[in-house]
Amino acid sequence: QKEVEQNSGPLSVPEGAIASLNCTYSDRVSQSFFWYRQYSGKSPELIMSIYSNGDKEDGRFTAQLNKASQYVSLLIRDSQPSDSATYLCAVNNDYKLSFGAGTTVTVRA
Amino acid sequence: DTAVSQTPKYLVTQMGNDKSIKCEQNLGHDTMYWYKQDSKKFLKIMFSYNNKELIINETVPNRFSPKSPDKAHLNLHINSLELGDSAVYFCASSPRDPATNEKLFFGSGTQLSVL
């Protein structure tokens, strides 16, 4: 079983819609969770971090964490063409950050 | 510019050759990493150094040898390159204790193609 699993997509959403990305992880003791965005041909950049159960909002992004279900999600509201990228879920455990395979999002105008 | 910089950006080489990738960060971070991203975008940690000391060494062939001459530099040397080594290699650094891994700052990547 992979440590961090995501739906690979691609996820296609119309401009202005909500994009919903899901991630599950296997290690129950994980405490820190992150979402990175990676544009094609570029390096990943951190867009959200979450440590406690519940929702965390930052602009058009909302991260949701449920440790009991070992589940973390990312919502992108009012999706824009500039949000088209691969979104990587990352989980910290045992001194390292483990990444999922990423979900590719395409926002169509 | 303050950043994580790695060279070269592209590396094309023949099977069996030995090559090195260099990484430098001027962010004052104590922890540096090498990650490998395969063609399916899966990003996997290879090595982690904290203040020049190796703290993570994932299941990586011993043809890969990292070297950290000081905490601002982490280089990656690869011996006897194989076709399966073709990937994008990212250097990264982090300002925090590796146990917390608050945020990784990535270099721009080195696209390695082994022919």
PDB file of C-alpha atoms in Angstrom:
ATOM      1  CA  GLN A   1       0.000   0.000   0.000  1.00  0.00           C
ATOM      2  CA  LYS A   2       1.349   3.413  -0.947  1.00  0.00           C
ATOM      3  CA  GLU A   3       1.868   5.819   1.920  1.00  0.00           C
ATOM      4  CA  VAL A   4      -0.077   8.621   0.231  1.00  0.00           C
ATOM      5  CA  GLU A   5      -2.736   8.008  -2.401  1.00  0.00           C
ATOM      6  CA  GLN A   6      -4.476  10.445  -4.694  1.00  0.00           C
ATOM      7  CA  ASN A   7      -6.739  10.129  -7.719  1.00  0.00           C
ATOM      8  CA  SER A   8      -4.444  10.844 -10.629  1.00  0.00           C
ATOM      9  CA  GLY A   9      -7.148  12.542 -12.685  1.00  0.00           C
ATOM     10  CA  PRO A  10      -7.163  14.375 -14.915  1.00  0.00           C
ATOM     11  CA  LEU A  11      -9.838  16.441 -13.255  1.00  0.00           C
ATOM     12  CA  SER A  12     -11.479  18.838 -15.676  1.00  0.00           C
ATOM     13  CA  VAL A  13     -13.609  21.642 -14.287  1.00  0.00           C
ATOM     14  CA  PRO A  14     -15.206  24.685 -15.949  1.00  0.00           C
ATOM     15  CA  GLU A  15     -13.950  28.118 -15.031  1.00  0.00           C
ATOM     16  CA  GLY A  16     -15.668  29.402 -11.910  1.00  0.00           C
ATOM     17  CA  ALA A  17     -16.510  25.934 -10.577  1.00  0.00           C
ATOM     18  CA  ILE A  18     -15.181  24.179  -7.477  1.00  0.00           C
ATOM     19  CA  ALA A  19     -12.373  21.652  -7.941  1.00  0.00           C
ATOM     20  CA  SER A  20     -12.273  18.968  -5.242  1.00  0.00           C
ATOM     21  CA  LEU A  21      -9.113  16.924  -4.705  1.00  0.00           C
ATOM     22  CA  ASN A  22      -8.804  13.990  -2.339  1.00  0.00           C
ATOM     23  CA  CYS A  23      -5.914  12.306  -0.583  1.00  0.00           C
ATOM     24  CA  THR A  24      -5.642   9.381   1.837  1.00  0.00           C
ATOM     25  CA  TYR A  25      -2.621   8.346   3.863  1.00  0.00           C
ATOM     26  CA  SER A  26      -1.613   5.151   5.600  1.00  0.00           C
ATOM     27  CA  ASP A  27       0.392   6.229   8.681  1.00  0.00           C
ATOM     28  CA  ARG A  28      -1.944   7.060  11.568  1.00  0.00           C
ATOM     29  CA  VAL A  29       0.723   8.971  13.492  1.00  0.00           C
ATOM     30  CA  SER A  30       1.208  11.580  10.757  1.00  0.00           C
ATOM     31  CA  GLN A  31       0.709  15.083  12.106  1.00  0.00           C
ATOM     32  CA  SER A  32       1.469  17.467   9.249  1.00  0.00           C
ATOM     33  CA  PHE A  33      -0.247  17.630   5.872  1.00  0.00           C
ATOM     34  CA  PHE A  34       0.485  19.761   2.855  1.00  0.00           C
ATOM     35  CA  TRP A  35      -0.702  20.555  -0.626  1.00  0.00           C
ATOM     36  CA  TYR A  36       1.848  21.501  -3.258  1.00  0.00           C
ATOM     37  CA  ARG A  37       1.050  22.829  -6.726  1.00  0.00           C
ATOM     38  CA  GLN A  38       3.276  21.968  -9.665  1.00  0.00           C
ATOM     39  CA  TYR A  39       2.927  23.624 -13.039  1.00  0.00           C
ATOM     40  CA  SER A  40       4.122  21.640 -16.047  1.00  0.00           C
ATOM     41  CA  GLY A  41       7.899  21.743 -16.268  1.00  0.00           C
ATOM     42  CA  LYS A  42       8.247  23.606 -12.981  1.00  0.00           C
ATOM     43  CA  SER A  43       9.085  22.702  -9.405  1.00  0.00           C
ATOM     44  CA  PRO A  44       6.453  22.098  -6.696  1.00  0.00           C
ATOM     45  CA  GLU A  45       5.420  25.041  -4.520  1.00  0.00           C
ATOM     46  CA  LEU A  46       3.581  24.903  -1.209  1.00  0.00           C
ATOM     47  CA  ILE A  47       0.047  26.298  -1.284  1.00  0.00           C
ATOM     48  CA  MET A  48      -1.540  24.931   1.913  1.00  0.00           C
ATOM     49  CA  SER A  49      -0.580  23.268   5.150  1.00  0.00           C
ATOM     50  CA  ILE A  50      -2.944  21.808   7.756  1.00  0.00           C
ATOM     51  CA  TYR A  51      -2.280  20.202  11.125  1.00  0.00           C
ATOM     52  CA  SER A  52      -5.628  19.977  12.947  1.00  0.00           C
ATOM     53  CA  ASN A  53      -8.895  18.298  12.093  1.00  0.00           C
ATOM     54  CA  GLY A  54     -11.346  20.525  10.294  1.00  0.00           C
ATOM     55  CA  ASP A  55     -11.113  23.160   7.598  1.00  0.00           C
ATOM     56  CA  LYS A  56      -8.451  25.741   6.863  1.00  0.00           C
ATOM     57  CA  GLU A  57      -9.134  28.472   4.341  1.00  0.00           C
ATOM     58  CA  ASP A  58      -6.656  30.617   2.442  1.00  0.00           C
ATOM     59  CA  GLY A  59      -8.154  32.741  -0.304  1.00  0.00           C
ATOM     60  CA  ARG A  60      -9.832  30.460  -2.836  1.00  0.00           C
ATOM     61  CA  PHE A  61      -8.241  27.346  -1.300  1.00  0.00           C
ATOM     62  CA  THR A  62      -9.681  25.278   1.544  1.00  0.00           C
ATOM     63  CA  ALA A  63      -7.895  22.296   3.028  1.00  0.00           C
ATOM     64  CA  GLN A  64      -9.869  19.760   5.030  1.00  0.00           C
ATOM     65  CA  LEU A  65      -8.378  17.188   7.394  1.00  0.00           C
ATOM     66  CA  ASN A  66      -9.961  14.159   9.036  1.00  0.00           C
ATOM     67  CA  LYS A  67      -7.346  12.206  10.960  1.00  0.00           C
ATOM     68  CA  ALA A  68      -9.780   9.497  12.058  1.00  0.00           C
ATOM     69  CA  SER A  69     -10.471   8.681   8.410  1.00  0.00           C
ATOM     70  CA  GLN A  70      -6.865   9.429   7.398  1.00  0.00           C
ATOM     71  CA  TYR A  71      -8.154  11.765   4.754  1.00  0.00           C
ATOM     72  CA  VAL A  72      -7.144  15.215   3.580  1.00  0.00           C
ATOM     73  CA  SER A  73      -8.719  17.204   0.775  1.00  0.00           C
ATOM     74  CA  LEU A  74      -8.283  20.451  -1.108  1.00  0.00           C
ATOM     75  CA  LEU A  75     -11.068  22.574  -2.520  1.00  0.00           C
ATOM     76  CA  ILE A  76     -10.370  25.248  -5.100  1.00  0.00           C
ATOM     77  CA  ARG A  77     -13.257  27.687  -5.349  1.00  0.00           C
ATOM     78  CA  ASP A  78     -13.934  29.887  -8.377  1.00  0.00           C
ATOM     79  CA  SER A  79     -11.428  27.891 -10.405  1.00  0.00           C
ATOM     80  CA  GLN A  80      -9.344  29.901 -12.850  1.00  0.00           C
ATOM     81  CA  PRO A  81      -7.358  28.745 -15.900  1.00  0.00           C
ATOM     82  CA  SER A  82      -4.221  29.644 -13.914  1.00  0.00           C
ATOM     83  CA  ASP A  83      -5.155  26.866 -11.448  1.00  0.00           C
ATOM     84  CA  SER A  84      -4.461  24.263 -14.158  1.00  0.00           C
ATOM     85  CA  ALA A  85      -1.612  22.251 -12.659  1.00  0.00           C
ATOM     86  CA  THR A  86      -0.803  19.038 -10.829  1.00  0.00           C
ATOM     87  CA  TYR A  87      -1.618  19.123  -7.117  1.00  0.00           C
ATOM     88  CA  LEU A  88       0.530  16.987  -4.850  1.00  0.00           C
ATOM     89  CA  CYS A  89      -0.617  15.866  -1.429  1.00  0.00           C
ATOM     90  CA  ALA A  90       2.234  15.450   1.055  1.00  0.00           C
ATOM     91  CA  VAL A  91       2.284  13.896   4.512  1.00  0.00           C
ATOM     92  CA  ASN A  92       5.022  14.229   7.095  1.00  0.00           C
ATOM     93  CA  ASN A  93       6.021  11.093   8.965  1.00  0.00           C
ATOM     94  CA  ASP A  94       9.225   9.669  10.323  1.00  0.00           C
ATOM     95  CA  TYR A  95      11.338  12.734   9.448  1.00  0.00           C
ATOM     96  CA  LYS A  96      10.359  12.775   5.798  1.00  0.00           C
ATOM     97  CA  LEU A  97       7.728  14.203   3.550  1.00  0.00           C
ATOM     98  CA  SER A  98       5.952  11.555   1.467  1.00  0.00           C
ATOM     99  CA  PHE A  99       4.135  12.684  -1.645  1.00  0.00           C
ATOM    100  CA  GLY A 100       1.177  11.282  -3.501  1.00  0.00           C
ATOM    101  CA  ALA A 101       1.362  10.830  -7.257  1.00  0.00           C
ATOM    102  CA  GLY A 102      -0.582  14.042  -7.798  1.00  0.00           C
ATOM    103  CA  THR A 103      -3.918  15.007  -9.326  1.00  0.00           C
ATOM    104  CA  THR A 104      -3.810  16.914 -12.601  1.00  0.00           C
ATOM    105  CA  VAL A 105      -6.419  19.658 -12.769  1.00  0.00           C
ATOM    106  CA  THR A 106      -7.479  21.349 -15.982  1.00  0.00           C
ATOM    107  CA  VAL A 107      -9.699  24.412 -15.764  1.00  0.00           C
ATOM    108  CA  ARG A 108     -11.474  25.008 -19.055  1.00  0.00           C
ATOM    109  CA  ALA A 109     -12.507  28.528 -20.012  1.00  0.00           C
TER     110      ALA A 109
ATOM    111  CA  ASP B   1      18.373  36.140  -5.568  1.00  0.00           C
ATOM    112  CA  THR B   2      17.642  33.964  -2.553  1.00  0.00           C
ATOM    113  CA  ALA B   3      16.816  30.509  -3.757  1.00  0.00           C
ATOM    114  CA  VAL B   4      17.678  26.887  -4.186  1.00  0.00           C
ATOM    115  CA  SER B   5      19.703  26.569  -7.354  1.00  0.00           C
ATOM    116  CA  GLN B   6      20.736  23.354  -9.027  1.00  0.00           C
ATOM    117  CA  THR B   7      22.838  22.681 -12.094  1.00  0.00           C
ATOM    118  CA  PRO B   8      22.654  21.548 -14.748  1.00  0.00           C
ATOM    119  CA  LYS B   9      19.029  21.984 -15.771  1.00  0.00           C
ATOM    120  CA  TYR B  10      19.313  19.323 -18.452  1.00  0.00           C
ATOM    121  CA  LEU B  11      21.663  16.361 -18.529  1.00  0.00           C
ATOM    122  CA  VAL B  12      21.774  13.938 -21.450  1.00  0.00           C
ATOM    123  CA  THR B  13      24.245  11.101 -21.201  1.00  0.00           C
ATOM    124  CA  GLN B  14      24.994   7.537 -22.244  1.00  0.00           C
ATOM    125  CA  MET B  15      24.389   4.451 -20.153  1.00  0.00           C
ATOM    126  CA  GLY B  16      27.359   3.568 -17.983  1.00  0.00           C
ATOM    127  CA  ASN B  17      28.597   7.122 -17.575  1.00  0.00           C
ATOM    128  CA  ASP B  18      29.118   8.895 -14.240  1.00  0.00           C
ATOM    129  CA  LYS B  19      27.511  12.295 -13.688  1.00  0.00           C
ATOM    130  CA  SER B  20      26.995  14.843 -10.924  1.00  0.00           C
ATOM    131  CA  ILE B  21      24.249  17.322 -10.108  1.00  0.00           C
ATOM    132  CA  LYS B  22      25.044  20.281  -7.888  1.00  0.00           C
ATOM    133  CA  CYS B  23      22.739  22.087  -5.501  1.00  0.00           C
ATOM    134  CA  GLU B  24      23.190  25.218  -3.453  1.00  0.00           C
ATOM    135  CA  GLN B  25      20.816  27.144  -1.215  1.00  0.00           C
ATOM    136  CA  ASN B  26      21.394  30.630   0.160  1.00  0.00           C
ATOM    137  CA  LEU B  27      18.329  30.598   2.397  1.00  0.00           C
ATOM    138  CA  GLY B  28      20.272  29.671   5.517  1.00  0.00           C
ATOM    139  CA  HIS B  29      18.395  26.384   5.882  1.00  0.00           C
ATOM    140  CA  ASP B  30      19.831  23.480   7.855  1.00  0.00           C
ATOM    141  CA  THR B  31      18.103  20.658   5.992  1.00  0.00           C
ATOM    142  CA  MET B  32      18.507  19.704   2.349  1.00  0.00           C
ATOM    143  CA  TYR B  33      17.015  16.926   0.253  1.00  0.00           C
ATOM    144  CA  TRP B  34      17.186  15.108  -3.032  1.00  0.00           C
ATOM    145  CA  TYR B  35      13.911  13.982  -4.583  1.00  0.00           C
ATOM    146  CA  LYS B  36      13.343  11.991  -7.766  1.00  0.00           C
ATOM    147  CA  GLN B  37      10.260  12.562  -9.907  1.00  0.00           C
ATOM    148  CA  ASP B  38       9.502   9.881 -12.450  1.00  0.00           C
ATOM    149  CA  SER B  39       7.558  10.167 -15.696  1.00  0.00           C
ATOM    150  CA  LYS B  40       4.275   9.635 -13.819  1.00  0.00           C
ATOM    151  CA  LYS B  41       5.011  12.687 -11.639  1.00  0.00           C
ATOM    152  CA  PHE B  42       5.566  10.559  -8.532  1.00  0.00           C
ATOM    153  CA  LEU B  43       7.931  12.512  -6.275  1.00  0.00           C
ATOM    154  CA  LYS B  44      10.003  10.286  -4.025  1.00  0.00           C
ATOM    155  CA  ILE B  45      12.588  11.230  -1.429  1.00  0.00           C
ATOM    156  CA  MET B  46      16.081   9.863  -1.930  1.00  0.00           C
ATOM    157  CA  PHE B  47      18.244  11.534   0.707  1.00  0.00           C
ATOM    158  CA  SER B  48      18.023  14.114   3.440  1.00  0.00           C
ATOM    159  CA  TYR B  49      20.854  15.949   5.172  1.00  0.00           C
ATOM    160  CA  ASN B  50      20.642  18.067   8.301  1.00  0.00           C
ATOM    161  CA  ASN B  51      23.636  20.279   8.947  1.00  0.00           C
ATOM    162  CA  LYS B  52      25.835  18.167   6.679  1.00  0.00           C
ATOM    163  CA  GLU B  53      24.782  14.900   8.301  1.00  0.00           C
ATOM    164  CA  LEU B  54      22.857  12.217   6.462  1.00  0.00           C
ATOM    165  CA  ILE B  55      19.534  11.575   8.199  1.00  0.00           C
ATOM    166  CA  ILE B  56      17.474   9.869   5.526  1.00  0.00           C
ATOM    167  CA  ASN B  57      18.719   7.362   3.013  1.00  0.00           C
ATOM    168  CA  GLU B  58      15.823   5.708   1.261  1.00  0.00           C
ATOM    169  CA  THR B  59      16.151   2.507  -0.692  1.00  0.00           C
ATOM    170  CA  VAL B  60      18.359   3.971  -3.375  1.00  0.00           C
ATOM    171  CA  PRO B  61      21.013   2.010  -5.315  1.00  0.00           C
ATOM    172  CA  ASN B  62      24.480   2.668  -3.960  1.00  0.00           C
ATOM    173  CA  ARG B  63      25.390   4.029  -7.394  1.00  0.00           C
ATOM    174  CA  PHE B  64      23.847   7.231  -6.015  1.00  0.00           C
ATOM    175  CA  SER B  65      26.089   9.053  -3.560  1.00  0.00           C
ATOM    176  CA  PRO B  66      25.162  12.389  -2.015  1.00  0.00           C
ATOM    177  CA  LYS B  67      27.797  14.715  -0.647  1.00  0.00           C
ATOM    178  CA  SER B  68      27.325  17.742   1.557  1.00  0.00           C
ATOM    179  CA  PRO B  69      30.529  19.779   1.919  1.00  0.00           C
ATOM    180  CA  ASP B  70      28.664  22.349   4.022  1.00  0.00           C
ATOM    181  CA  LYS B  71      25.056  22.962   4.992  1.00  0.00           C
ATOM    182  CA  ALA B  72      24.459  25.194   1.971  1.00  0.00           C
ATOM    183  CA  HIS B  73      25.451  22.560  -0.574  1.00  0.00           C
ATOM    184  CA  LEU B  74      24.198  19.087  -1.378  1.00  0.00           C
ATOM    185  CA  ASN B  75      25.506  17.410  -4.495  1.00  0.00           C
ATOM    186  CA  LEU B  76      24.438  14.133  -6.056  1.00  0.00           C
ATOM    187  CA  HIS B  77      26.848  11.863  -7.868  1.00  0.00           C
ATOM    188  CA  ILE B  78      25.569   8.967  -9.921  1.00  0.00           C
ATOM    189  CA  ASN B  79      27.824   6.151 -11.096  1.00  0.00           C
ATOM    190  CA  SER B  80      27.207   3.741 -13.963  1.00  0.00           C
ATOM    191  CA  LEU B  81      24.025   5.416 -15.148  1.00  0.00           C
ATOM    192  CA  GLU B  82      21.154   3.181 -16.237  1.00  0.00           C
ATOM    193  CA  LEU B  83      18.114   3.822 -18.439  1.00  0.00           C
ATOM    194  CA  GLY B  84      15.864   3.670 -15.382  1.00  0.00           C
ATOM    195  CA  ASP B  85      17.689   6.623 -13.836  1.00  0.00           C
ATOM    196  CA  SER B  86      16.031   8.927 -16.355  1.00  0.00           C
ATOM    197  CA  ALA B  87      13.850  11.294 -14.350  1.00  0.00           C
ATOM    198  CA  VAL B  88      13.726  14.815 -12.974  1.00  0.00           C
ATOM    199  CA  TYR B  89      15.828  15.251  -9.860  1.00  0.00           C
ATOM    200  CA  PHE B  90      14.844  18.000  -7.452  1.00  0.00           C
ATOM    201  CA  CYS B  91      16.976  19.455  -4.743  1.00  0.00           C
ATOM    202  CA  ALA B  92      15.091  21.059  -1.859  1.00  0.00           C
ATOM    203  CA  SER B  93      15.768  22.738   1.447  1.00  0.00           C
ATOM    204  CA  SER B  94      13.754  23.344   4.567  1.00  0.00           C
ATOM    205  CA  PRO B  95      14.083  25.941   7.327  1.00  0.00           C
ATOM    206  CA  ARG B  96      12.808  23.737  10.100  1.00  0.00           C
ATOM    207  CA  ASP B  97      13.675  20.660  12.025  1.00  0.00           C
ATOM    208  CA  PRO B  98      13.323  17.680   9.674  1.00  0.00           C
ATOM    209  CA  ALA B  99      10.823  16.168  12.098  1.00  0.00           C
ATOM    210  CA  THR B 100       8.371  18.907  11.259  1.00  0.00           C
ATOM    211  CA  ASN B 101       9.158  19.451   7.584  1.00  0.00           C
ATOM    212  CA  GLU B 102       7.240  22.696   7.610  1.00  0.00           C
ATOM    213  CA  LYS B 103       7.939  23.717   4.047  1.00  0.00           C
ATOM    214  CA  LEU B 104      10.187  22.580   1.266  1.00  0.00           C
ATOM    215  CA  PHE B 105      11.783  25.056  -1.094  1.00  0.00           C
ATOM    216  CA  PHE B 106      12.533  23.286  -4.342  1.00  0.00           C
ATOM    217  CA  GLY B 107      15.177  23.949  -6.930  1.00  0.00           C
ATOM    218  CA  SER B 108      14.126  24.134 -10.566  1.00  0.00           C
ATOM    219  CA  GLY B 109      15.002  20.497 -11.221  1.00  0.00           C
ATOM    220  CA  THR B 110      17.497  18.611 -13.361  1.00  0.00           C
ATOM    221  CA  GLN B 111      16.040  16.593 -16.204  1.00  0.00           C
ATOM    222  CA  LEU B 112      18.307  13.568 -16.608  1.00  0.00           C
ATOM    223  CA  SER B 113      17.999  11.523 -19.795  1.00  0.00           C
ATOM    224  CA  VAL B 114      20.030   8.344 -20.063  1.00  0.00           C
ATOM    225  CA  LEU B 115      20.346   7.029 -23.614  1.00  0.00           C
TER     226      LEU B 115
END
